[in-house]
Every structure is written in C-alpha cells, then in structure tokens.
mmCIF file of C-alpha atoms and ligand atoms in Angstrom:
data_model
loop_
_atom_site.group_PDB
_atom_site.id
_atom_site.type_symbol
_atom_site.label_atom_id
_atom_site.label_comp_id
_atom_site.label_asym_id
_atom_site.label_seq_id
_atom_site.Cartn_x
_atom_site.Cartn_y
_atom_site.Cartn_z
ATOM 1 C CA MET H 469 0.000 0.000 0.000
ATOM 2 C CA ARG H 470 1.278 3.468 -0.870
ATOM 3 C CA LYS H 471 2.348 5.371 2.207
ATOM 4 C CA ARG H 472 1.349 9.033 2.251
ATOM 5 C CA ASP H 473 2.233 10.908 5.354
ATOM 6 C CA ILE H 474 0.506 13.797 6.933
ATOM 7 C CA ASP H 475 2.535 16.110 9.152
ATOM 8 C CA ILE H 476 0.940 14.814 12.333
ATOM 9 C CA CYS H 477 3.047 16.996 14.613
ATOM 10 C CA PHE H 478 2.035 20.167 12.733
ATOM 11 C CA TYR H 479 -1.676 19.361 12.825
ATOM 12 C CA LEU H 480 -1.566 18.386 16.508
ATOM 13 C CA LYS H 481 -0.194 21.868 17.250
ATOM 14 C CA VAL H 482 -2.967 23.417 15.167
ATOM 15 C CA LEU H 483 -5.566 21.366 17.031
ATOM 16 C CA ASP H 484 -4.155 22.399 20.375
ATOM 17 C CA GLU H 485 -4.558 26.048 19.319
ATOM 18 C CA VAL H 486 -8.063 25.502 18.050
ATOM 19 C CA LEU H 487 -9.360 23.589 21.057
ATOM 20 C CA PRO H 488 -6.898 23.726 23.967
ATOM 21 C CA GLY H 489 -6.807 20.442 25.897
ATOM 22 C CA VAL H 490 -8.177 18.355 23.026
ATOM 23 C CA LEU H 491 -4.933 16.391 22.720
ATOM 24 C CA ASN H 492 -5.460 15.012 26.226
ATOM 25 C CA THR H 493 -9.166 14.401 25.907
ATOM 26 C CA GLN H 494 -10.340 11.628 28.212
ATOM 27 C CA GLU H 495 -13.891 11.800 26.902
ATOM 28 C CA ARG H 496 -15.653 8.439 27.007
ATOM 29 C CA PHE H 497 -18.711 7.613 24.980
ATOM 30 C CA ASP H 498 -21.563 5.668 26.435
ATOM 31 C CA SER H 499 -24.889 4.925 24.783
ATOM 32 C CA PRO H 500 -26.635 8.311 25.338
ATOM 33 C CA GLU H 501 -23.650 10.138 23.873
ATOM 34 C CA ILE H 502 -23.504 7.830 20.877
ATOM 35 C CA VAL H 503 -27.184 8.590 20.339
ATOM 36 C CA SER H 504 -26.492 12.351 20.455
ATOM 37 C CA TYR H 505 -23.507 11.904 18.138
ATOM 38 C CA TYR H 506 -25.620 10.112 15.522
ATOM 39 C CA ASN H 507 -28.507 12.553 15.922
ATOM 40 C CA LYS H 508 -26.165 15.288 14.780
ATOM 41 C CA MET H 509 -23.987 13.275 12.414
ATOM 42 C CA GLY H 510 -27.065 11.737 10.789
ATOM 43 C CA LYS H 511 -28.157 15.156 9.522
ATOM 44 C CA LEU H 512 -24.657 15.877 8.225
ATOM 45 C CA TYR H 513 -24.347 12.498 6.535
ATOM 46 C CA LYS H 514 -27.656 13.177 4.794
ATOM 47 C CA LYS H 515 -26.505 16.593 3.642
ATOM 48 C CA TYR H 516 -22.963 15.804 2.545
ATOM 49 C CA HIS H 517 -22.690 12.036 2.078
ATOM 50 C CA SER H 518 -25.948 10.389 1.085
ATOM 51 C CA ASP H 519 -29.378 11.969 0.873
ATOM 52 C CA GLU H 520 -30.700 8.398 0.933
ATOM 53 C CA GLY H 521 -29.340 8.085 4.485
ATOM 54 C CA ALA H 522 -26.301 5.820 4.159
ATOM 55 C CA MET H 523 -23.832 6.370 6.985
ATOM 56 C CA HIS H 524 -21.060 4.054 5.848
ATOM 57 C CA PHE H 525 -18.027 3.983 3.567
ATOM 58 C CA PRO H 526 -18.651 3.771 -0.164
ATOM 59 C CA VAL H 527 -16.774 0.725 -1.507
ATOM 60 C CA LYS H 528 -15.152 1.431 -4.849
ATOM 61 C CA THR H 529 -14.698 -1.544 -7.173
ATOM 62 C CA ASN H 530 -14.077 0.274 -10.487
ATOM 63 C CA GLU H 531 -13.475 3.755 -11.885
ATOM 64 C CA PHE H 532 -16.934 4.169 -13.352
ATOM 65 C CA GLU H 533 -19.244 3.684 -10.372
ATOM 66 C CA ARG H 534 -21.138 6.616 -8.976
ATOM 67 C CA HIS H 535 -21.094 7.418 -5.260
ATOM 68 C CA ASN H 536 -24.563 5.938 -4.699
ATOM 69 C CA GLU H 537 -23.590 2.684 -6.378
ATOM 70 C CA LYS H 538 -20.530 2.352 -4.142
ATOM 71 C CA LEU H 539 -22.759 2.811 -1.106
ATOM 72 C CA LEU H 540 -24.818 -0.214 -2.147
ATOM 73 C CA TYR H 541 -21.851 -2.583 -2.024
ATOM 74 C CA GLN H 542 -22.575 -3.796 1.519
ATOM 75 C CA ALA H 543 -26.308 -4.373 0.963
ATOM 76 C CA LEU H 544 -25.634 -6.105 -2.364
ATOM 77 C CA SER H 545 -23.280 -8.540 -0.694
ATOM 78 C CA VAL H 546 -26.076 -9.452 1.748
ATOM 79 C CA SER H 547 -28.437 -9.818 -1.213
ATOM 80 C CA GLN H 548 -26.075 -12.404 -2.736
ATOM 81 C CA LEU H 549 -26.361 -14.528 0.409
ATOM 82 C CA ILE H 550 -30.148 -14.219 0.450
ATOM 83 C CA LYS H 551 -30.303 -15.433 -3.164
ATOM 84 C CA THR H 552 -27.758 -18.230 -2.769
ATOM 85 C CA HIS H 553 -29.320 -19.722 0.356
ATOM 86 C CA SER H 554 -32.978 -18.729 -0.196
ATOM 87 C CA TYR H 555 -33.012 -17.008 3.178
ATOM 88 C CA THR H 556 -36.303 -15.622 4.428
ATOM 89 C CA LYS H 557 -35.577 -13.734 7.661
ATOM 90 C CA ILE H 558 -32.913 -11.069 8.013
ATOM 91 C CA VAL H 559 -31.973 -8.817 10.938
ATOM 92 C CA GLU H 560 -29.825 -5.689 10.686
ATOM 93 C CA LEU H 561 -27.982 -4.306 13.713
ATOM 94 C CA GLY H 562 -27.261 -0.565 13.896
ATOM 95 C CA CYS H 563 -29.298 0.257 10.791
ATOM 96 C CA GLY H 564 -29.149 4.073 11.149
ATOM 97 C CA PHE H 565 -31.644 5.520 8.657
ATOM 98 C CA GLY H 566 -32.285 2.025 7.295
ATOM 99 C CA PHE H 567 -30.433 2.542 3.997
ATOM 100 C CA ASN H 568 -29.354 -1.118 3.688
ATOM 101 C CA SER H 569 -32.538 -2.798 4.931
ATOM 102 C CA ILE H 570 -34.828 -0.534 2.899
ATOM 103 C CA PHE H 571 -32.874 -1.372 -0.267
ATOM 104 C CA LEU H 572 -32.995 -5.105 0.510
ATOM 105 C CA ALA H 573 -36.663 -5.121 1.534
ATOM 106 C CA ARG H 574 -37.564 -3.535 -1.825
ATOM 107 C CA LEU H 575 -35.440 -6.105 -3.645
ATOM 108 C CA PHE H 576 -36.915 -9.112 -1.791
ATOM 109 C CA PRO H 577 -40.619 -8.449 -1.100
ATOM 110 C CA ASN H 578 -41.074 -12.022 0.176
ATOM 111 C CA VAL H 579 -38.259 -11.885 2.707
ATOM 112 C CA GLN H 580 -38.894 -10.528 6.212
ATOM 113 C CA PHE H 581 -36.505 -7.851 7.495
ATOM 114 C CA ILE H 582 -36.063 -6.428 10.980
ATOM 115 C CA ALA H 583 -33.828 -3.366 11.241
ATOM 116 C CA THR H 584 -32.631 -2.279 14.677
ATOM 117 C CA ASP H 585 -30.731 0.680 16.087
ATOM 118 C CA ILE H 586 -30.183 2.386 19.419
ATOM 119 C CA ASN H 587 -31.171 5.757 17.950
ATOM 120 C CA GLU H 588 -34.932 6.331 18.056
ATOM 121 C CA HIS H 589 -34.800 9.633 16.189
ATOM 122 C CA ASN H 590 -33.072 8.118 13.141
ATOM 123 C CA LEU H 591 -35.259 4.994 13.339
ATOM 124 C CA ASN H 592 -38.371 7.174 13.124
ATOM 125 C CA LYS H 593 -37.039 8.764 9.958
ATOM 126 C CA ALA H 594 -36.330 5.293 8.552
ATOM 127 C CA LYS H 595 -39.861 4.157 9.452
ATOM 128 C CA ARG H 596 -41.404 7.092 7.602
ATOM 129 C CA LYS H 597 -39.343 6.330 4.531
ATOM 130 C CA ALA H 598 -40.283 2.652 4.594
ATOM 131 C CA LYS H 599 -43.979 3.056 5.440
ATOM 132 C CA LEU H 600 -45.066 1.265 2.249
ATOM 133 C CA LEU H 601 -42.799 -1.708 2.843
ATOM 134 C CA HIS H 602 -44.771 -4.424 4.623
ATOM 135 C CA ASN H 603 -41.804 -6.780 4.969
ATOM 136 C CA LEU H 604 -39.630 -4.399 7.027
ATOM 137 C CA THR H 605 -40.011 -3.662 10.751
ATOM 138 C CA PHE H 606 -37.895 -1.247 12.763
ATOM 139 C CA ILE H 607 -37.084 -1.914 16.413
ATOM 140 C CA ARG H 608 -35.113 0.182 18.865
ATOM 141 C CA MET H 609 -32.452 -2.054 20.365
ATOM 142 C CA ASN H 610 -29.082 -1.618 22.028
ATOM 143 C CA PHE H 611 -26.978 -4.574 20.940
ATOM 144 C CA ASN H 612 -24.949 -4.345 24.128
ATOM 145 C CA ASP H 613 -28.057 -5.382 26.100
ATOM 146 C CA PRO H 614 -29.374 -8.969 26.240
ATOM 147 C CA PHE H 615 -31.187 -9.774 22.980
ATOM 148 C CA PRO H 616 -34.901 -10.561 22.779
ATOM 149 C CA GLU H 617 -35.538 -14.060 21.480
ATOM 150 C CA PHE H 618 -35.916 -14.343 17.729
ATOM 151 C CA SER H 619 -34.849 -16.693 14.983
ATOM 152 C CA CYS H 620 -33.351 -15.604 11.683
ATOM 153 C CA ASP H 621 -31.119 -16.623 8.791
ATOM 154 C CA VAL H 622 -28.809 -13.621 8.609
ATOM 155 C CA VAL H 623 -27.756 -10.949 11.061
ATOM 156 C CA PHE H 624 -25.742 -8.175 9.475
ATOM 157 C CA GLY H 625 -24.151 -4.952 10.653
ATOM 158 C CA VAL H 626 -22.468 -2.234 8.627
ATOM 159 C CA GLU H 627 -19.951 -0.160 10.584
ATOM 160 C CA THR H 628 -21.793 -0.619 13.832
ATOM 161 C CA LEU H 629 -20.226 -3.491 15.779
ATOM 162 C CA CYS H 630 -17.211 -1.261 16.421
ATOM 163 C CA TYR H 631 -19.527 0.227 19.107
ATOM 164 C CA ALA H 632 -19.956 -3.118 20.844
ATOM 165 C CA GLU H 633 -18.755 -3.112 24.447
ATOM 166 C CA ARG H 634 -17.698 -6.747 24.015
ATOM 167 C CA ILE H 635 -17.897 -8.196 20.520
ATOM 168 C CA LYS H 636 -17.855 -11.714 21.937
ATOM 169 C CA ASP H 637 -21.080 -11.103 23.901
ATOM 170 C CA VAL H 638 -22.846 -9.683 20.857
ATOM 171 C CA LEU H 639 -21.735 -12.652 18.739
ATOM 172 C CA LYS H 640 -23.005 -15.007 21.424
ATOM 173 C CA ASN H 641 -26.404 -13.294 21.478
ATOM 174 C CA ILE H 642 -26.615 -13.344 17.705
ATOM 175 C CA SER H 643 -25.534 -16.926 17.301
ATOM 176 C CA SER H 644 -28.089 -18.238 19.809
ATOM 177 C CA ASN H 645 -30.823 -16.732 17.614
ATOM 178 C CA LEU H 646 -29.371 -17.811 14.289
ATOM 179 C CA ASN H 647 -30.887 -20.684 12.310
ATOM 180 C CA SER H 648 -28.666 -23.696 11.661
ATOM 181 C CA ASN H 649 -27.513 -22.626 8.169
ATOM 182 C CA GLY H 650 -27.431 -18.992 9.283
ATOM 183 C CA ARG H 651 -24.735 -16.384 8.715
ATOM 184 C CA ILE H 652 -23.474 -13.188 10.297
ATOM 185 C CA VAL H 653 -22.216 -10.489 7.937
ATOM 186 C CA LEU H 654 -20.043 -7.686 9.256
ATOM 187 C CA PHE H 655 -18.460 -4.676 7.602
ATOM 188 C CA ASP H 656 -16.197 -2.650 9.862
ATOM 189 C CA CYS H 657 -12.853 -1.021 10.509
ATOM 190 C CA TYR H 658 -10.587 -3.037 12.798
ATOM 191 C CA GLU H 659 -7.195 -2.682 14.353
ATOM 192 C CA ALA H 660 -5.259 -4.953 12.031
ATOM 193 C CA ASN H 661 -2.278 -6.007 14.043
ATOM 194 C CA GLN H 662 -1.918 -5.400 17.755
ATOM 195 C CA SER H 663 1.878 -5.348 17.662
ATOM 196 C CA THR H 664 1.979 -2.257 15.409
ATOM 197 C CA TYR H 665 0.261 -0.142 18.078
ATOM 198 C CA ALA H 666 3.102 -0.619 20.505
ATOM 199 C CA LYS H 667 5.395 0.894 17.854
ATOM 200 C CA LEU H 668 3.455 4.151 17.422
ATOM 201 C CA ASN H 669 5.450 7.211 18.426
ATOM 202 C CA THR H 670 4.006 9.744 20.884
ATOM 203 C CA TYR H 671 2.456 11.914 18.162
ATOM 204 C CA GLU H 672 0.995 8.961 16.307
ATOM 205 C CA SER H 673 -0.503 7.635 19.554
ATOM 206 C CA ILE H 674 -2.226 10.962 20.242
ATOM 207 C CA ALA H 675 -3.449 11.170 16.648
ATOM 208 C CA TYR H 676 -4.808 7.609 16.839
ATOM 209 C CA LYS H 677 -6.688 8.421 20.063
ATOM 210 C CA LEU H 678 -8.167 11.439 18.293
ATOM 211 C CA VAL H 679 -9.299 9.320 15.343
ATOM 212 C CA CYS H 680 -11.181 7.049 17.776
ATOM 213 C CA TRP H 681 -12.566 10.108 19.584
ATOM 214 C CA GLY H 682 -13.704 11.468 16.210
ATOM 215 C CA TRP H 683 -15.787 8.297 15.719
ATOM 216 C CA ALA H 684 -17.141 8.498 19.289
ATOM 217 C CA LEU H 685 -15.296 5.249 19.986
ATOM 218 C CA LYS H 686 -13.124 4.122 22.878
ATOM 219 C CA LYS H 687 -11.038 2.329 20.303
ATOM 220 C CA PHE H 688 -11.512 0.264 17.185
ATOM 221 C CA PRO H 689 -11.896 -3.417 17.972
ATOM 222 C CA ALA H 690 -9.051 -5.717 17.024
ATOM 223 C CA ILE H 691 -9.863 -8.198 14.267
ATOM 224 C CA GLN H 692 -8.627 -10.921 16.649
ATOM 225 C CA GLU H 693 -11.552 -10.104 18.981
ATOM 226 C CA VAL H 694 -13.960 -11.236 16.258
ATOM 227 C CA TYR H 695 -11.984 -14.401 15.555
ATOM 228 C CA SER H 696 -11.720 -15.426 19.190
ATOM 229 C CA GLY H 697 -15.378 -14.473 19.810
ATOM 230 C CA ALA H 698 -16.411 -16.542 16.778
ATOM 231 C CA GLU H 699 -14.407 -19.510 18.016
ATOM 232 C CA GLU H 700 -16.086 -19.379 21.434
ATOM 233 C CA CYS H 701 -19.533 -19.151 19.845
ATOM 234 C CA ASN H 702 -18.960 -22.096 17.538
ATOM 235 C CA LEU H 703 -18.871 -19.916 14.450
ATOM 236 C CA SER H 704 -16.425 -20.344 11.601
ATOM 237 C CA VAL H 705 -15.052 -17.536 9.444
ATOM 238 C CA GLU H 706 -16.368 -18.285 5.976
ATOM 239 C CA ASN H 707 -15.155 -15.095 4.341
ATOM 240 C CA GLU H 708 -12.568 -12.491 5.267
ATOM 241 C CA GLN H 709 -12.190 -9.850 2.601
ATOM 242 C CA ASP H 710 -9.895 -6.907 3.112
ATOM 243 C CA LEU H 711 -11.618 -3.937 1.443
ATOM 244 C CA THR H 712 -9.246 -1.297 2.794
ATOM 245 C CA GLN H 713 -8.034 -0.353 -0.694
ATOM 246 C CA ASN H 714 -11.643 0.047 -1.807
ATOM 247 C CA ILE H 715 -12.495 2.691 0.798
ATOM 248 C CA ILE H 716 -9.266 4.654 0.903
ATOM 249 C CA SER H 717 -10.011 7.096 -1.946
ATOM 250 C CA ASN H 718 -13.100 8.360 -0.168
ATOM 251 C CA TYR H 719 -11.181 8.815 3.084
ATOM 252 C CA ARG H 720 -8.481 10.760 1.182
ATOM 253 C CA VAL H 721 -11.077 13.155 -0.198
ATOM 254 C CA LEU H 722 -12.338 13.722 3.345
ATOM 255 C CA GLN H 723 -8.784 14.311 4.531
ATOM 256 C CA GLY H 724 -8.226 16.940 1.820
ATOM 257 C CA THR H 725 -11.328 18.829 2.958
ATOM 258 C CA CYS H 726 -10.309 18.616 6.618
ATOM 259 C CA LYS H 727 -6.804 19.907 5.865
ATOM 260 C CA ARG H 728 -8.306 22.904 4.076
ATOM 261 C CA ILE H 729 -10.523 23.624 7.081
ATOM 262 C CA PHE H 730 -7.464 23.737 9.357
ATOM 263 C CA GLN H 731 -5.794 26.320 7.113
ATOM 264 C CA PHE H 732 -7.952 28.734 9.101
ATOM 265 C CA PRO H 733 -7.410 27.720 12.740
ATOM 266 C CA LEU H 734 -8.551 31.036 14.172
ATOM 267 C CA ILE H 735 -11.869 30.864 12.338
ATOM 268 C CA VAL H 736 -12.364 27.249 13.459
ATOM 269 C CA ARG H 737 -11.603 28.252 17.038
ATOM 270 C CA VAL H 738 -14.073 31.151 16.998
ATOM 271 C CA CYS H 739 -16.749 28.999 15.334
ATOM 272 C CA LEU H 740 -16.298 26.353 18.029
ATOM 273 C CA LYS H 741 -16.467 28.945 20.806
ATOM 274 C CA LEU H 742 -19.622 30.509 19.394
ATOM 275 C CA LYS H 743 -21.051 27.021 18.787
ATOM 276 C CA LEU H 744 -21.363 27.797 15.073
ATOM 277 C CA LEU H 745 -19.374 24.627 14.550
ATOM 278 C CA ASN H 746 -20.953 21.651 16.273
ATOM 279 C CA ARG H 747 -18.675 19.664 18.592
ATOM 280 C CA PHE H 748 -19.573 16.345 16.948
ATOM 281 C CA LEU H 749 -18.832 17.729 13.499
ATOM 282 C CA PHE H 750 -15.496 18.988 14.795
ATOM 283 C CA MET H 751 -14.754 15.488 16.089
ATOM 284 C CA HIS H 752 -15.528 14.084 12.674
ATOM 285 C CA ILE H 753 -13.246 16.630 11.011
ATOM 286 C CA VAL H 754 -10.416 15.533 13.322
ATOM 287 C CA ASN H 755 -11.085 11.908 12.414
ATOM 288 C CA GLY H 756 -11.018 12.878 8.737
ATOM 289 C CA LEU H 757 -7.701 14.635 9.209
ATOM 290 C CA PHE H 758 -5.800 11.687 10.692
ATOM 291 C CA GLY H 759 -7.841 8.571 9.837
ATOM 292 C CA THR H 760 -6.263 8.084 6.417
ATOM 293 C CA TYR H 761 -2.802 7.923 7.958
ATOM 294 C CA PHE H 762 -3.707 4.860 10.013
ATOM 295 C CA ILE H 763 -5.446 3.212 7.094
ATOM 296 C CA GLU H 764 -2.542 3.869 4.728
ATOM 297 C CA ASN H 765 -0.058 2.581 7.251
ATOM 298 C CA GLN H 766 -2.143 -0.566 7.749
ATOM 299 C CA HIS H 767 -2.959 -0.014 11.420
ATOM 300 C CA LEU H 768 -6.652 0.051 10.572
ATOM 301 C CA LYS H 769 -8.245 -2.200 7.983
ATOM 302 C CA TYR H 770 -11.747 -2.385 6.594
ATOM 303 C CA TYR H 771 -13.063 -5.955 6.432
ATOM 304 C CA HIS H 772 -16.065 -7.773 5.085
ATOM 305 C CA LEU H 773 -16.515 -10.822 7.315
ATOM 306 C CA ILE H 774 -18.970 -13.669 7.014
ATOM 307 C CA LEU H 775 -19.337 -15.975 9.998
ATOM 308 C CA LYS H 776 -21.213 -19.226 9.772
ATOM 309 C CA LYS H 777 -22.560 -21.663 12.325
ATOM 310 C CA LYS H 778 -20.248 -24.689 12.522
HETATM 311 C C1 LIG Z 999 -21.741 4.442 11.114
HETATM 312 S S1 LIG Z 999 -23.439 4.303 11.525
HETATM 313 C C2 LIG Z 999 -23.926 3.065 10.345
HETATM 314 C C3 LIG Z 999 -25.413 3.061 10.097
HETATM 315 C C4 LIG Z 999 -25.892 2.030 9.073
HETATM 316 N N1 LIG Z 999 -25.418 0.721 9.405
HETATM 317 C C5 LIG Z 999 -25.467 2.384 7.666
HETATM 318 O O1 LIG Z 999 -24.770 1.574 7.059
HETATM 319 O O2 LIG Z 999 -25.872 3.445 7.168
HETATM 320 C C6 LIG Z 999 -23.410 3.406 13.062
HETATM 321 C C7 LIG Z 999 -24.791 3.095 13.614
HETATM 322 O O3 LIG Z 999 -24.632 2.230 14.748
HETATM 323 C C8 LIG Z 999 -25.630 2.598 15.692
HETATM 324 N N2 LIG Z 999 -25.217 2.102 17.020
HETATM 325 C C9 LIG Z 999 -24.137 2.474 17.749
HETATM 326 N N3 LIG Z 999 -24.110 1.814 18.920
HETATM 327 C C10 LIG Z 999 -25.192 0.995 18.924
HETATM 328 C C11 LIG Z 999 -25.712 0.058 19.869
HETATM 329 N N4 LIG Z 999 -25.089 -0.155 21.040
HETATM 330 N N5 LIG Z 999 -26.832 -0.616 19.565
HETATM 331 C C12 LIG Z 999 -27.465 -0.400 18.373
HETATM 332 N N6 LIG Z 999 -27.026 0.489 17.451
HETATM 333 C C13 LIG Z 999 -25.904 1.170 17.712
HETATM 334 C C14 LIG Z 999 -25.672 4.107 15.600
HETATM 335 O O4 LIG Z 999 -26.841 4.647 16.171
HETATM 336 C C15 LIG Z 999 -25.561 4.324 14.100
HETATM 337 O O5 LIG Z 999 -26.818 4.350 13.506
#
C-alpha cells in the first residue's frame, strides 16, 4: 500500500490552538452520547454524504461507479447470500436511517426484514421512509443489552459493531438466535495487528486516540476479537475480505477537505467557541484529518466478514 504521510506533529499543534486540551481528551462515549452523536452526524451524513441516508463507507470496485452505487456494495453482498441460500428472515444491527434494509426489503418483497438501532430519532425517519414496505419492521435495540428471542437466517451490521462493548457477547447473542444454516455479515474497521500499536510514536498515539474520539469510539476493535469471539460461539469464518483499498479514496477526499478547514485555525476556534461549529462535526473533522494515515499505514483495515454456524 502506498504510504502518504501527513505532518501529524504540525496538525496536533494546530488542534491544540483551536481547542486547547483536546490532545489530552479523556472523553468516554456511552450509549446516550452515541445517540447524540448520531442525531447530529445523521443530519450531516444526509446533507454531505448520502441523501438516501447511508452512513457508511462507499466501496469502490471500479473507476466508473457513482457514489450511490458504491454505497450499495454492503447491501448487495447481503443480497447475494439471500439469493444463494434462499433465506427468508434477516436482521440488521445498527441500521441508522435504514439505507441497507430498505434497499434489501424492496429487492426481496417475500423476505422478512427487521432493522434495529439504538437511535430512536433516526429509526423514526427510517420508518417514515419505509412506510409502504410491509416486509420491514424497525425496532429500537441496544446490541450491548441482552437480545430478545428471535430466529433468523442472517444478522448483518455495517460499521456498527465497532460500538460493541464486548464483541464476543454480541456474537453469542446473535448466534443463539441464528438458524442452523445462518450467517453473520459484518463490515467494519478493525485494528489490524496489535503489535503495530506498541510501535506508534508519541504523536501517532495521540493522533490515533483522536481518530477514535472522532468516531465516538473508545477504540476500534481488534480483528482478533472477532476471531476469538467466533471460536467461542462455535462460528467459523467463511469469508474475510480486506476492502481497505476500496475505501481509501473516499477517506483521502475527506482528509483533503479537513486539511483545508485547518488552514484557518482562528476561524475554526471562533466557530467552536460561538457554537457555530458543532462539537460532533469537529470530532468528525479531526477523524477525517488523521484517519487516512492509520489506514494507509495498515494499522486500521476495513473488512467484510462472514461468519457461519459450525
Ligand atoms: C456508522 S453508523 C452506520 C449506520 C448504518 N449501518 C449504515 O450503514 O448506514 C453506526 C450506527 O450504529 C448505531 N449504534 C451504535 N451503537 C449501537 C448500539 N449499542 N446498539 C445499536 N445500534 C448502535 C448508531 O446509532 C448508528 O446508527
């Protein structure tokens, strides 16, 4: 992978000017804060990323696709499984505005879909959009809590299980509700290799913490957490596809925009002080500034995983 550096040290100084103390932020995100984060970010995603309500990375597979087509990559991969195995009951975790489930429910009118999220506000918007779809139900659910009993063929989550307090517990809850030929489909960013984190220098470590902060995360889960969780839950890894290269161009565009914003640190500082710039948006800008570095240097990787009952 091509390595493109950003002057981390320079931008950390800029950030310290813009929001003094931010480099040492100890902010922790629990469920109510994640809800507030996605209340605000949801609106921004709709305005700048996808008016259809997708809140995930577009996956680029060729030069000719449009943005909206790239955003369908994750849902289309679930649709392949539904077709191949004639599945009839699908559950989505962390559905946001329901972009993936709404697309799939339209595609498969005879398949039942349940889309869940912790965020009631965004779920209500999804419900309104899907009011004519009789095969899609929305349920508010925190996947860190014990699951209600249900049975289904596929449980999928797009960029949401990174918010799991313990991935293993979520996998356990899912797998006890999964039918015998069932599958779990996950798209997420993961820490790729634990040993590389010990080698980060002081500036890189601060920047990495800020990337996590920018996502309202304690930290990205390690890919090993999924593997060991799967093992304990009697699940095998049927597919592990590294899509990092397919999301990087979008992240680079975001980084370019964020760099331009920080050409005017005084304005950013005043906007933050006067609350003209929302705190959550600022967090996202910081994530956009440094995130690419960790992707390009292979600390973070974006995976498509399929787990199957053994
Ligand atoms: C990056 S967004 C992805 C949304 C959607 N999957 C998509 O592809 O557009 C992450 C979603 O995870 C949801 N989420 C975060 N923590 C959650 C939890 N503990 N339980 C359920 N949903 C959660 C958020 O509310 C948000 O909608």
